[in-house]
Short mmCIF file of C-alpha atoms and ligand atoms in Angstrom, two decimals:
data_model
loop_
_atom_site.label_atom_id
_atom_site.label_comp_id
_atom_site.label_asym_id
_atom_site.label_seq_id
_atom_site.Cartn_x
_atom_site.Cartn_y
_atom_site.Cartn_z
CA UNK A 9 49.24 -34.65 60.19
CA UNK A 10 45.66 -35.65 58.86
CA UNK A 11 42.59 -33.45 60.17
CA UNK A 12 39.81 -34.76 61.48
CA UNK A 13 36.49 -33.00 61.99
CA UNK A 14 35.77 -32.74 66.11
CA UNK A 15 32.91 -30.86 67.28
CA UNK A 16 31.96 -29.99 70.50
CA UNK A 17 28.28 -29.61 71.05
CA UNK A 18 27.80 -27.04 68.36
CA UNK A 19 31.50 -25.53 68.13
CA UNK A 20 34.42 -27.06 65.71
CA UNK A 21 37.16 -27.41 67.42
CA UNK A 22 39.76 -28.64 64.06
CA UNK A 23 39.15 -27.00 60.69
CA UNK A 24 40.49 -28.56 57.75
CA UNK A 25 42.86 -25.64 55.59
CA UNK A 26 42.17 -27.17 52.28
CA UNK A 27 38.27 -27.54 52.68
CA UNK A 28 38.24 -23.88 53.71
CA UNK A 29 40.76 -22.93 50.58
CA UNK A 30 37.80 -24.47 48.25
CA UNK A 31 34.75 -22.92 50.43
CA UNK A 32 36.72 -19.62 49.14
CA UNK A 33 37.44 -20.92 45.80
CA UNK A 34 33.61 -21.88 45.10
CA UNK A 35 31.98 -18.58 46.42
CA UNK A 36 34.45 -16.63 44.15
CA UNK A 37 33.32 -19.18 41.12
CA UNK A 38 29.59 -18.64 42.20
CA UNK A 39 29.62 -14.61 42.57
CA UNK A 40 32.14 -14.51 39.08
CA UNK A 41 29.17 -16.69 37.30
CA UNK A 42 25.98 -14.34 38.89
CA UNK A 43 24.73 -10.77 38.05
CA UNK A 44 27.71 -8.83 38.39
CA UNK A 45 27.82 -5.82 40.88
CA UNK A 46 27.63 -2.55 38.43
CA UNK A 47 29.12 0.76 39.72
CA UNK A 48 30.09 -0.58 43.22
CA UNK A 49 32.44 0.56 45.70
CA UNK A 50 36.55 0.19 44.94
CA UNK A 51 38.12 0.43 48.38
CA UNK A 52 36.15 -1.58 51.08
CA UNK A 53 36.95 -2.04 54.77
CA UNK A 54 34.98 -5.12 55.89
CA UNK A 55 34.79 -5.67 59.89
CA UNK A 56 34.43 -9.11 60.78
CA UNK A 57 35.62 -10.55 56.95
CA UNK A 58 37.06 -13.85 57.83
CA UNK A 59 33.75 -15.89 57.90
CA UNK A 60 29.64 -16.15 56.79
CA UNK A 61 27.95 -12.83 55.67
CA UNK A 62 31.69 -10.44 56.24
CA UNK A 63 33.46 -13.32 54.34
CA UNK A 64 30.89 -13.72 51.65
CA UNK A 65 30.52 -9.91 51.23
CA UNK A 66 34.19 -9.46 50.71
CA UNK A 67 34.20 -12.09 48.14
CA UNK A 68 30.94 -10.65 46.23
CA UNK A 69 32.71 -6.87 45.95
CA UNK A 70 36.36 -8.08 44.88
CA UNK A 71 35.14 -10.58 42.38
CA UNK A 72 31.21 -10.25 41.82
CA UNK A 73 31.87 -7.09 39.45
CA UNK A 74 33.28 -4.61 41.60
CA UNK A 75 37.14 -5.35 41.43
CA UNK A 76 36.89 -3.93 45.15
CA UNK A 77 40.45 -3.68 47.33
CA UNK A 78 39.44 -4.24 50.46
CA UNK A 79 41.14 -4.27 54.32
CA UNK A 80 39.32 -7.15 56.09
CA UNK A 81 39.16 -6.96 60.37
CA UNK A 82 38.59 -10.49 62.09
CA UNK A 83 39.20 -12.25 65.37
CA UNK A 84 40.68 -15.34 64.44
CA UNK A 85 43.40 -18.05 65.92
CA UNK A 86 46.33 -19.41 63.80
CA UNK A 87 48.27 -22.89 63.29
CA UNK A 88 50.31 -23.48 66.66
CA UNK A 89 50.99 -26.58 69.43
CA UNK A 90 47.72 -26.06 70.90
CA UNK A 91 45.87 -26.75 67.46
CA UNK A 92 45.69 -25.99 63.85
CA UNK A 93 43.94 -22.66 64.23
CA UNK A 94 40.11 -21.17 62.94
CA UNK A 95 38.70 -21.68 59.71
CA UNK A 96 38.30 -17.70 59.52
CA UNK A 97 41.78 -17.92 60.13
CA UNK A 98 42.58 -19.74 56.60
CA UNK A 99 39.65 -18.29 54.69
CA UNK A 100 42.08 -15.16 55.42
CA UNK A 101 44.65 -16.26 53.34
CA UNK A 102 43.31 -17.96 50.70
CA UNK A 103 41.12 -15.11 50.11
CA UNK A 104 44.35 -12.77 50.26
CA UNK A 105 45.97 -14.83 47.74
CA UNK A 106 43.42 -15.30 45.26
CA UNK A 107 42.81 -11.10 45.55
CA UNK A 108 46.18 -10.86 44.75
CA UNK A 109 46.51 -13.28 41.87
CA UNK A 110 43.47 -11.06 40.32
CA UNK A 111 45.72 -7.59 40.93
CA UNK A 112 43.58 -6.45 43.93
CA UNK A 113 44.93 -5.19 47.37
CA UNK A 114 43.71 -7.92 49.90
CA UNK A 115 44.95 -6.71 53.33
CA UNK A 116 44.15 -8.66 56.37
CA UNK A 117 44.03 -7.28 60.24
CA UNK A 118 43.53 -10.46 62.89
CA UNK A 119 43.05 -9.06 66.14
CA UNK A 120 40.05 -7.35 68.12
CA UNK A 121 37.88 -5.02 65.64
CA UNK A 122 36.74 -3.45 69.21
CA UNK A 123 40.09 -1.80 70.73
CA UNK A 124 41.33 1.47 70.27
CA UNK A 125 44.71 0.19 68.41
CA UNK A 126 42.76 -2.07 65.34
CA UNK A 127 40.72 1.60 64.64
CA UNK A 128 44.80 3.10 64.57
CA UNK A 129 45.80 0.50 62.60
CA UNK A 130 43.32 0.12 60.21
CA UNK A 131 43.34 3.83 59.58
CA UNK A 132 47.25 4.28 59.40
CA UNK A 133 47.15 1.57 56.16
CA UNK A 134 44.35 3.46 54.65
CA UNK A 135 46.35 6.85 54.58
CA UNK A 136 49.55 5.13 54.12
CA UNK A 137 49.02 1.77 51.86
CA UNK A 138 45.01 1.92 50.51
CA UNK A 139 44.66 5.20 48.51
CA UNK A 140 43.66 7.40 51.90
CA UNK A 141 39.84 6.92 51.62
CA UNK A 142 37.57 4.06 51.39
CA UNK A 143 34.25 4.45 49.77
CA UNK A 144 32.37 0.90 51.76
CA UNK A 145 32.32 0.09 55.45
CA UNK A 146 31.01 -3.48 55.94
CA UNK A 147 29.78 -3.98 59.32
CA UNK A 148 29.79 -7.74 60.05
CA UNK A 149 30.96 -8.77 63.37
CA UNK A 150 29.16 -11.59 65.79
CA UNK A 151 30.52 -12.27 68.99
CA UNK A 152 29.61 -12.57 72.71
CA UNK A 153 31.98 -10.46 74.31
CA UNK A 154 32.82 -6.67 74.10
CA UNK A 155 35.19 -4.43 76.01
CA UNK A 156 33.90 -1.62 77.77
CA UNK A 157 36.02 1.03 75.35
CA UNK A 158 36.60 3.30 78.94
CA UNK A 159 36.92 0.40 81.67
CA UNK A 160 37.79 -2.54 79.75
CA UNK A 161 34.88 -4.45 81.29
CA UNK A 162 33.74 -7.06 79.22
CA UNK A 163 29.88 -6.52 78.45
CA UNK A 164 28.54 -10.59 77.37
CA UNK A 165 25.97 -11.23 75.51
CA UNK A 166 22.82 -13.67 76.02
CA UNK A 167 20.22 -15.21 73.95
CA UNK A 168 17.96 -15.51 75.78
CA UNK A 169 13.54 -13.77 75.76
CA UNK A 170 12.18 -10.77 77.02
CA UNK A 171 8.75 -12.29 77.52
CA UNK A 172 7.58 -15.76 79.26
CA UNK A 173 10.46 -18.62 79.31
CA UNK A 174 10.80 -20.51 75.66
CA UNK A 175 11.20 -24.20 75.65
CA UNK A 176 12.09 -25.63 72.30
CA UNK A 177 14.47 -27.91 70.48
CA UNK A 178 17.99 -27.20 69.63
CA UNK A 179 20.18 -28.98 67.62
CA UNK A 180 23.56 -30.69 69.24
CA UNK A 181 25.40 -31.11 65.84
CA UNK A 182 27.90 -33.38 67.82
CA UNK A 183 25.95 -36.25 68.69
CA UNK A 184 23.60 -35.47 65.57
CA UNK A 185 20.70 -35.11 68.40
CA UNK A 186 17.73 -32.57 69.25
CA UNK A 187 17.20 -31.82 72.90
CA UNK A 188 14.65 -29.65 74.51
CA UNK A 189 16.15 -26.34 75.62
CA UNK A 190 14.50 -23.51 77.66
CA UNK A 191 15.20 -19.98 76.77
CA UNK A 192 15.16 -17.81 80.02
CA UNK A 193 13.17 -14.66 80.39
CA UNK A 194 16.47 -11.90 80.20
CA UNK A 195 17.21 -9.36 83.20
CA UNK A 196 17.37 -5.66 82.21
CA UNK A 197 21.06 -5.75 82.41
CA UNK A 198 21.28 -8.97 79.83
CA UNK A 199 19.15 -7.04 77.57
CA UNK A 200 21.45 -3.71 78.14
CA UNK A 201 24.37 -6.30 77.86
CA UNK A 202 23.76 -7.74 74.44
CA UNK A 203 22.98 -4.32 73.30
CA UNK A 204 26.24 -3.33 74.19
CA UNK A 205 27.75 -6.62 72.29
CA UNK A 206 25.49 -6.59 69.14
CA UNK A 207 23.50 -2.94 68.62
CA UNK A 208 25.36 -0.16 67.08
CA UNK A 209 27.36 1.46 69.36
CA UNK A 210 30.71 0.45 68.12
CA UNK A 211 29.63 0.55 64.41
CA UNK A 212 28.86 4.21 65.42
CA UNK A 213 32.26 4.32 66.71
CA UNK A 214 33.71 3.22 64.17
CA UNK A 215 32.31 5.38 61.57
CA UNK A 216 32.89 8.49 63.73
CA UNK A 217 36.65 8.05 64.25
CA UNK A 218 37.12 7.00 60.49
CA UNK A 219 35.51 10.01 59.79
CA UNK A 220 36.89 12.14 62.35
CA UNK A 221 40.31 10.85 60.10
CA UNK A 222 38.55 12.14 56.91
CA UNK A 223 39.42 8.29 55.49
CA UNK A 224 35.74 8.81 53.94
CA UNK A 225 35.41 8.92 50.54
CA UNK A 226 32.56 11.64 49.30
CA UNK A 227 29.56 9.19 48.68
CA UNK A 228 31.04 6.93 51.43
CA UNK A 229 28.04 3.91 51.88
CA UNK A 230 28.01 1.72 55.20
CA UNK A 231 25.81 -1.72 55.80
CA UNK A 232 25.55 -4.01 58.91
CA UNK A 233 23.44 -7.35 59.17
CA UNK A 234 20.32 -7.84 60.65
CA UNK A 235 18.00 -10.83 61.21
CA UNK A 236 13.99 -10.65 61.61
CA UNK A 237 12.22 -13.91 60.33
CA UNK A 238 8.72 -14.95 60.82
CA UNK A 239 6.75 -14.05 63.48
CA UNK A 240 6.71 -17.79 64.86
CA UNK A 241 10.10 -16.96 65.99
CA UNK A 242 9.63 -13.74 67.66
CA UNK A 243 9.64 -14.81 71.02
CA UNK A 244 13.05 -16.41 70.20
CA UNK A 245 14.55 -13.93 67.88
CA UNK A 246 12.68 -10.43 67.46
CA UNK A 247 11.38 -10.16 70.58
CA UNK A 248 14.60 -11.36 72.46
CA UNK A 249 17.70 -9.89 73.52
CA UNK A 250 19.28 -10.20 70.17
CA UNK A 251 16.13 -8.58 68.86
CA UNK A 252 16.55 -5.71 71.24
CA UNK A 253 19.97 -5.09 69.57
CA UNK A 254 18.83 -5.53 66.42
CA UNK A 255 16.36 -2.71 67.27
CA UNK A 256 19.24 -0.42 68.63
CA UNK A 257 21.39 -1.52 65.20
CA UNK A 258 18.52 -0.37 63.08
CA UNK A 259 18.08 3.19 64.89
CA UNK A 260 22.16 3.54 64.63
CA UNK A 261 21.85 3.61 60.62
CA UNK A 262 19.40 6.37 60.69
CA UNK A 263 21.64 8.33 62.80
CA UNK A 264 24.66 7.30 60.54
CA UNK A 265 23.00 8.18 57.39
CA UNK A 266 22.25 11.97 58.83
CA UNK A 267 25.10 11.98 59.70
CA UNK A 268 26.93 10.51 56.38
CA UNK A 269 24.97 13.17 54.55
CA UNK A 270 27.39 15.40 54.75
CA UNK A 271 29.32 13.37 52.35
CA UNK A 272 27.03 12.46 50.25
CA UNK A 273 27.46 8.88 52.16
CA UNK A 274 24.31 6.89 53.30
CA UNK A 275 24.01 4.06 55.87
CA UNK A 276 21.75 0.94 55.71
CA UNK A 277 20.72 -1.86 57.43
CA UNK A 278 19.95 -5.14 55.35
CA UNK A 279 18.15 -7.88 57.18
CA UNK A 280 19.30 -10.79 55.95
CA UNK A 281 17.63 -15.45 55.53
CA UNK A 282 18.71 -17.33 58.67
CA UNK A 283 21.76 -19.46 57.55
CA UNK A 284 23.93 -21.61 58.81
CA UNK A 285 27.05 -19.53 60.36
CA UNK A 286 29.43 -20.16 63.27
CA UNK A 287 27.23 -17.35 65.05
CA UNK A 288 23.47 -18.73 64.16
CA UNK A 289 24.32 -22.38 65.47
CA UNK A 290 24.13 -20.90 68.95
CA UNK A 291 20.58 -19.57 68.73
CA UNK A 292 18.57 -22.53 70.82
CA UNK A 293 14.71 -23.49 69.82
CA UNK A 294 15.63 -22.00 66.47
CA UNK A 295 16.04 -25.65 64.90
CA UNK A 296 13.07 -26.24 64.35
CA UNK A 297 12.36 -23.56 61.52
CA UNK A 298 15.98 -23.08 60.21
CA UNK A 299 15.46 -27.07 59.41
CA UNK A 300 12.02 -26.54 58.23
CA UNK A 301 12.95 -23.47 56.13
CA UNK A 302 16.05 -24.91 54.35
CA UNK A 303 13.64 -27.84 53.35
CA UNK A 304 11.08 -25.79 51.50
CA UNK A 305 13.28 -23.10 49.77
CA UNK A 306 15.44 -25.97 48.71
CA UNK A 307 12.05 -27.68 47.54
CA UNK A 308 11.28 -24.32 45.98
CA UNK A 309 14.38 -23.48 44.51
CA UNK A 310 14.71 -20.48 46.45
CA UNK A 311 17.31 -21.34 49.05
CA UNK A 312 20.79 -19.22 49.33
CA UNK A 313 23.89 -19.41 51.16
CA UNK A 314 25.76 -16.62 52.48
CA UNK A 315 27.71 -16.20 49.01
CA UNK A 316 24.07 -15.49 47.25
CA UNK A 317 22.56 -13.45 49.83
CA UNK A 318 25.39 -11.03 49.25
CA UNK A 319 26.04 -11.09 45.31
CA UNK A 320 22.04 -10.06 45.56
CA UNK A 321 22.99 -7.39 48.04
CA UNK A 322 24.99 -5.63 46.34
CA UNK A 323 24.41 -6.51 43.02
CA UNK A 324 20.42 -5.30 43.24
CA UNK A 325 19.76 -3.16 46.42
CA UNK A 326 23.12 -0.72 47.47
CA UNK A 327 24.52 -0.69 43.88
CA UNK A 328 23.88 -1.87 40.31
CA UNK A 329 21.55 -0.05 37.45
CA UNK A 330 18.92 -0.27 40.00
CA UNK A 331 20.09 2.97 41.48
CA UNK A 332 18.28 6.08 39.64
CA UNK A 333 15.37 5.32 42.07
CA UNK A 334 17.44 4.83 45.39
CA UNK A 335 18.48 1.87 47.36
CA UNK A 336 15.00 -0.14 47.37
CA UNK A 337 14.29 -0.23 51.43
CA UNK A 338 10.86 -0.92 53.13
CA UNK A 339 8.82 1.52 55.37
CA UNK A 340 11.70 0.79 58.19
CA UNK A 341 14.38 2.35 55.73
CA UNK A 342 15.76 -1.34 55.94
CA UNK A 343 17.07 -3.57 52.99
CA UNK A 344 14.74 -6.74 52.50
CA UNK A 345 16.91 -9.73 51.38
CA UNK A 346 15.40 -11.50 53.69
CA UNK A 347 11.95 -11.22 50.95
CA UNK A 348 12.44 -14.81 49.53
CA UNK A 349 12.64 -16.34 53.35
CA UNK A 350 9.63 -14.25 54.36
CA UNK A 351 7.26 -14.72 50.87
CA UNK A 352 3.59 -16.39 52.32
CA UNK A 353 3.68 -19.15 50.30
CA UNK A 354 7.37 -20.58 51.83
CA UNK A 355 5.98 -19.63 55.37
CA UNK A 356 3.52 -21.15 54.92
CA UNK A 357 4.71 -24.51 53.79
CA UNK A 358 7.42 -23.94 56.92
CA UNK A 359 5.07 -23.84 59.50
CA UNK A 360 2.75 -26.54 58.45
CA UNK A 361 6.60 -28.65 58.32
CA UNK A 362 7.45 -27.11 61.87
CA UNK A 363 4.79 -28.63 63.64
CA UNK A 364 6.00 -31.90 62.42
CA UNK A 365 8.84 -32.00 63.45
CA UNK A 366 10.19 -34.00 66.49
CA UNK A 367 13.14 -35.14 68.22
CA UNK A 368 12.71 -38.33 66.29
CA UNK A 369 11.74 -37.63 63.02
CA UNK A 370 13.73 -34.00 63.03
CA UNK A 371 16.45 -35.62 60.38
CA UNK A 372 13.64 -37.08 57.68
CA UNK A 373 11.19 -34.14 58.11
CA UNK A 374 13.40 -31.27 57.83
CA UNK A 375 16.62 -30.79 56.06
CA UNK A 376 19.27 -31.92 58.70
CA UNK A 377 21.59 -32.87 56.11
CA UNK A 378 22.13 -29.86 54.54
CA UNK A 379 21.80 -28.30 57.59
CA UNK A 380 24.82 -30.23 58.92
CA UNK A 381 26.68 -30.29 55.60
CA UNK A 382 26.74 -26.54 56.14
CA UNK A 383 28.29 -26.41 59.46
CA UNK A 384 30.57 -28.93 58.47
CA UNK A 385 31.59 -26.79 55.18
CA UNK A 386 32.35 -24.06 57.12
CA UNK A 387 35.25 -25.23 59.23
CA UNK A 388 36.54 -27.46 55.51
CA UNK A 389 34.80 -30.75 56.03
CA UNK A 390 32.70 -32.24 53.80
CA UNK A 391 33.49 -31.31 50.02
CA UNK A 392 33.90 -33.52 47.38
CA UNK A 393 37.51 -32.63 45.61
CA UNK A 394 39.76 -32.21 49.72
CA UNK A 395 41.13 -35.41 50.04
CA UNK A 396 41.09 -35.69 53.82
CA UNK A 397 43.28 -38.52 53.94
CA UNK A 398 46.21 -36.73 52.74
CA UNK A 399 49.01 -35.49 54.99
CA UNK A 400 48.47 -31.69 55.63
CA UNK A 401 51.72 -29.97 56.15
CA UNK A 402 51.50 -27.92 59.36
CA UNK A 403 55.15 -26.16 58.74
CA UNK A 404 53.85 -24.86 55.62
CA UNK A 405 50.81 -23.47 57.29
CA UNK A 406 52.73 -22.15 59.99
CA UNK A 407 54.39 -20.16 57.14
CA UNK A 408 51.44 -18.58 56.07
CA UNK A 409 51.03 -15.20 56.43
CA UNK A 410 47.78 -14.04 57.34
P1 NAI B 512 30.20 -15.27 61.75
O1 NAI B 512 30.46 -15.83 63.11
O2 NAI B 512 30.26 -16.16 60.59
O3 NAI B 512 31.23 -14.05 61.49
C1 NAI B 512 31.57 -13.13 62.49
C2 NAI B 512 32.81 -12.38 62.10
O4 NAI B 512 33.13 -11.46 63.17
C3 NAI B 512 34.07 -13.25 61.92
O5 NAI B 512 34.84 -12.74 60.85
C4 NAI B 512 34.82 -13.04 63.23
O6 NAI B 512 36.23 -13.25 63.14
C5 NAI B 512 34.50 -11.59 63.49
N1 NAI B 512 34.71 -11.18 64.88
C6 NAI B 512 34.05 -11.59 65.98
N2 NAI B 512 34.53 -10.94 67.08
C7 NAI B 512 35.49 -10.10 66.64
C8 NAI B 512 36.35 -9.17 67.28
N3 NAI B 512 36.32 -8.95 68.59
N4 NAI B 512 37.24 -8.51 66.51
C9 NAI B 512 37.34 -8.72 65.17
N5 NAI B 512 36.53 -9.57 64.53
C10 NAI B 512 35.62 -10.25 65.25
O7 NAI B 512 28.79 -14.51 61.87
P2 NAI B 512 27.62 -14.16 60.83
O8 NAI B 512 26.49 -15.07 61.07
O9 NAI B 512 28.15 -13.96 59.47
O10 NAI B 512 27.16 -12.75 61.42
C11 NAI B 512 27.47 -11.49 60.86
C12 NAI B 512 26.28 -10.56 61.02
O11 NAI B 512 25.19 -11.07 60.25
C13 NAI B 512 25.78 -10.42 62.45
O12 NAI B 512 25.39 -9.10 62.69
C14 NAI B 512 24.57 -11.33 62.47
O13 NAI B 512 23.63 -10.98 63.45
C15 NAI B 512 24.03 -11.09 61.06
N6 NAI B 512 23.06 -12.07 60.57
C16 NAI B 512 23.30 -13.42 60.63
C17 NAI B 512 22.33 -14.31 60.20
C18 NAI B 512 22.56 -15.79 60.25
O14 NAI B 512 21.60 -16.53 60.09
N7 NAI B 512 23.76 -16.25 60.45
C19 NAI B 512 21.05 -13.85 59.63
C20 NAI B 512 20.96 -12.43 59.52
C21 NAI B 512 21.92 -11.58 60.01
#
């Protein structure tokens, strides 16, 4: 069969296995090439490892420096009638492999990171196949629906303000098109809702039962992800529902670094640039400034993908030679690595480009290209060396193993 790209709106519904084998096979060249992570973590359980920051985090710790094993947790779909399955779904196993071929332990969980049996599982293969501890829990997931853990109730997320309405254009990546949006004012329950979905009540949980199952190494470290950005996109962003969670993240890793203490263990929060991920696309009135900002730092020399942002991450702030003095955090106790997105000089030169920009002009004034060639990228479109005219085999990828 030969895969073709089809997007809906701004999801991918095909996603070419080859393209995503090299998006794995560059970030690994990139983060073997950069400042190597010094003294990092050796066993690493990564929740929500099959794509953008989890994905690119795995990568940075197994082959950045850090030789890391590591158990990676994702929601992804497989080859079968209905289609050829997730990009997550390959980066899986071509990650896995290329662990393997380096003498690391690579061990993949597909299923949902928020049920009571992936927390059994995941534990079980640490005492039984991973060495009994791990000494890194990656927090990393992005989704719009979680279970209820005691009624099974889904709680859904929204993106949506928690001031006055927001009207602003959005990006349909489909018909290569910006249309005007409106971002609704959220109820009290939305706000509870996304909370529920995207704060740090289950990355609590998580830590507390792997604990409670003394799989915690002495010295244990945990991060999740946050975004901030500028304060021209507060009303979308920081000041919105996924703001509000943010908020709720950021007060979970000061309770789970008093609480890690105990182990010598410490828990962050690093905010990290706005990229290009199969989460992020969804964000409306964000276009504007993710298209604008990708112009500048490019311009600038500053910009970074997922893969960068992390190899920094670990190889500067949580570990590395940098560490007599602490983990560097501002007065928040939060990891900057968002600093390069946020210096004045780049904000500056974005918003004088935001203003600019317009539904007709959007593609020559900011960078829609890259922009596009990034979403693209991440479902295995678009790189030079796939030849997407070739045959792909589905029985062989049926016959791969996640
Ligand atoms: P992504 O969509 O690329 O990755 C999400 C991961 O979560 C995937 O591995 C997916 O399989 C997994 N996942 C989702 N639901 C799951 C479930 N029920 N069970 C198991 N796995 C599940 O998202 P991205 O953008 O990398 O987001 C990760 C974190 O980074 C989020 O907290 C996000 O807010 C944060 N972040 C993202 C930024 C961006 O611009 N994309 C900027 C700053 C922070």
């Amino acid at each position: 069969m030969i895969i073709k790209p089809e997007i809906q709106g701004v999801v991918a519904r095909t996603a070419h296995p080859m393209g995503c084998q090299m998006a794995v096979l560059n970030q690994i060249a990139y983060v073997r090439n950069a400042e190597p992570v010094v003294n990092g973590p050796k066993k690493v359980l990564v929740l929500g490892a099959s794509s953008g920051f989890g994905l690119a985090s795995r990568i940075a710790l197994a082959f950045g420096g850090s030789n890391a094993d590591t158990i990676g947790v994702s929601f992804e779909r497989g080859p079968s009638e209905k289609g050829v399955g997730t990009a997550g779904w390959y980066n899986n196993i071509y990650f896995r492999q290329e662990a393997e071929k380096s003498g690391m332990i690579a061990k993949n969980f597909v299923g949902d990171a928020f049920s009571p049996q992936m927390r059994e599982q995941v534990i079980e293969y640490i005492r039984s196949e991973f060495g009994g501890k791990v000494d890194l829990v990656v927090y990393s997931l992005a989704t719009g629906v979680r279970p209820n853990p005691e009624t099974g109730e889904l709680w859904r997320s929204s993106i949506k303000t928690t001031g006055a309405p927001v009207t602003g254009p959005t990006i349909n990546i489909e018909q290569d098109k910006m249309v005007q949006m409106t971002i609704e004012t959220a109820t009290e329950e939305e706000v509870d809702a996304t909370e529920k979905v995207m704060g740090g009540e289950d990355w609590q949980s998580w830590i507390d039962i792997l604990s409670q199952a003394d799989v915690l190494d002495q010295g244990c470290k945990t991060v999740a992800y946050s975004y901030v950005g500028p304060e021209s996109t507060y009303p979308i962003y920081h000041h919105g529902t996924l703001g509000r969670a943010k908020a709720h993240l950021h007060a979970t890793a000061d309770k789970l670094n008093e609480q890690m203490k105990g182990l010598g263990g410490e828990a962050y929060v690093s905010v990290c640039k706005a990229l290009v991920t199969k989460a992020s696309v969804f964000i409306p009135a964000f276009s504007p400034y993710i298209l604008s900002l990708f112009k500048v730092m490019k311009e600038q020399g500053t910009h970074e993908g997922c893969i960068e942002q992390m190899q920094r991450l670990f190889a500067e702030r949580l570990y590395g030679q940098h560490q007599s003095a602490g983990v560097p955090v501002d007065l928040a106790r939060l990891i900057r690595i968002d600093d390069w997105e946020l210096e004045p000089e780049t904000q500056d030169k974005v918003s004088k480009l935001m203003v600019q920009i317009t539904e007709e002009n959007f593609q020559q004034i900011g960078d829609y290209e890259g922009y596009k060639l990034d979403f693209m990228q991440l479902n295995g479109f678009g790189f030079d060396g796939v030849d997407y005219a070739a045959e792909v085999d589905m029985d062989e990828l049926v016959a791969l193993a996640p």
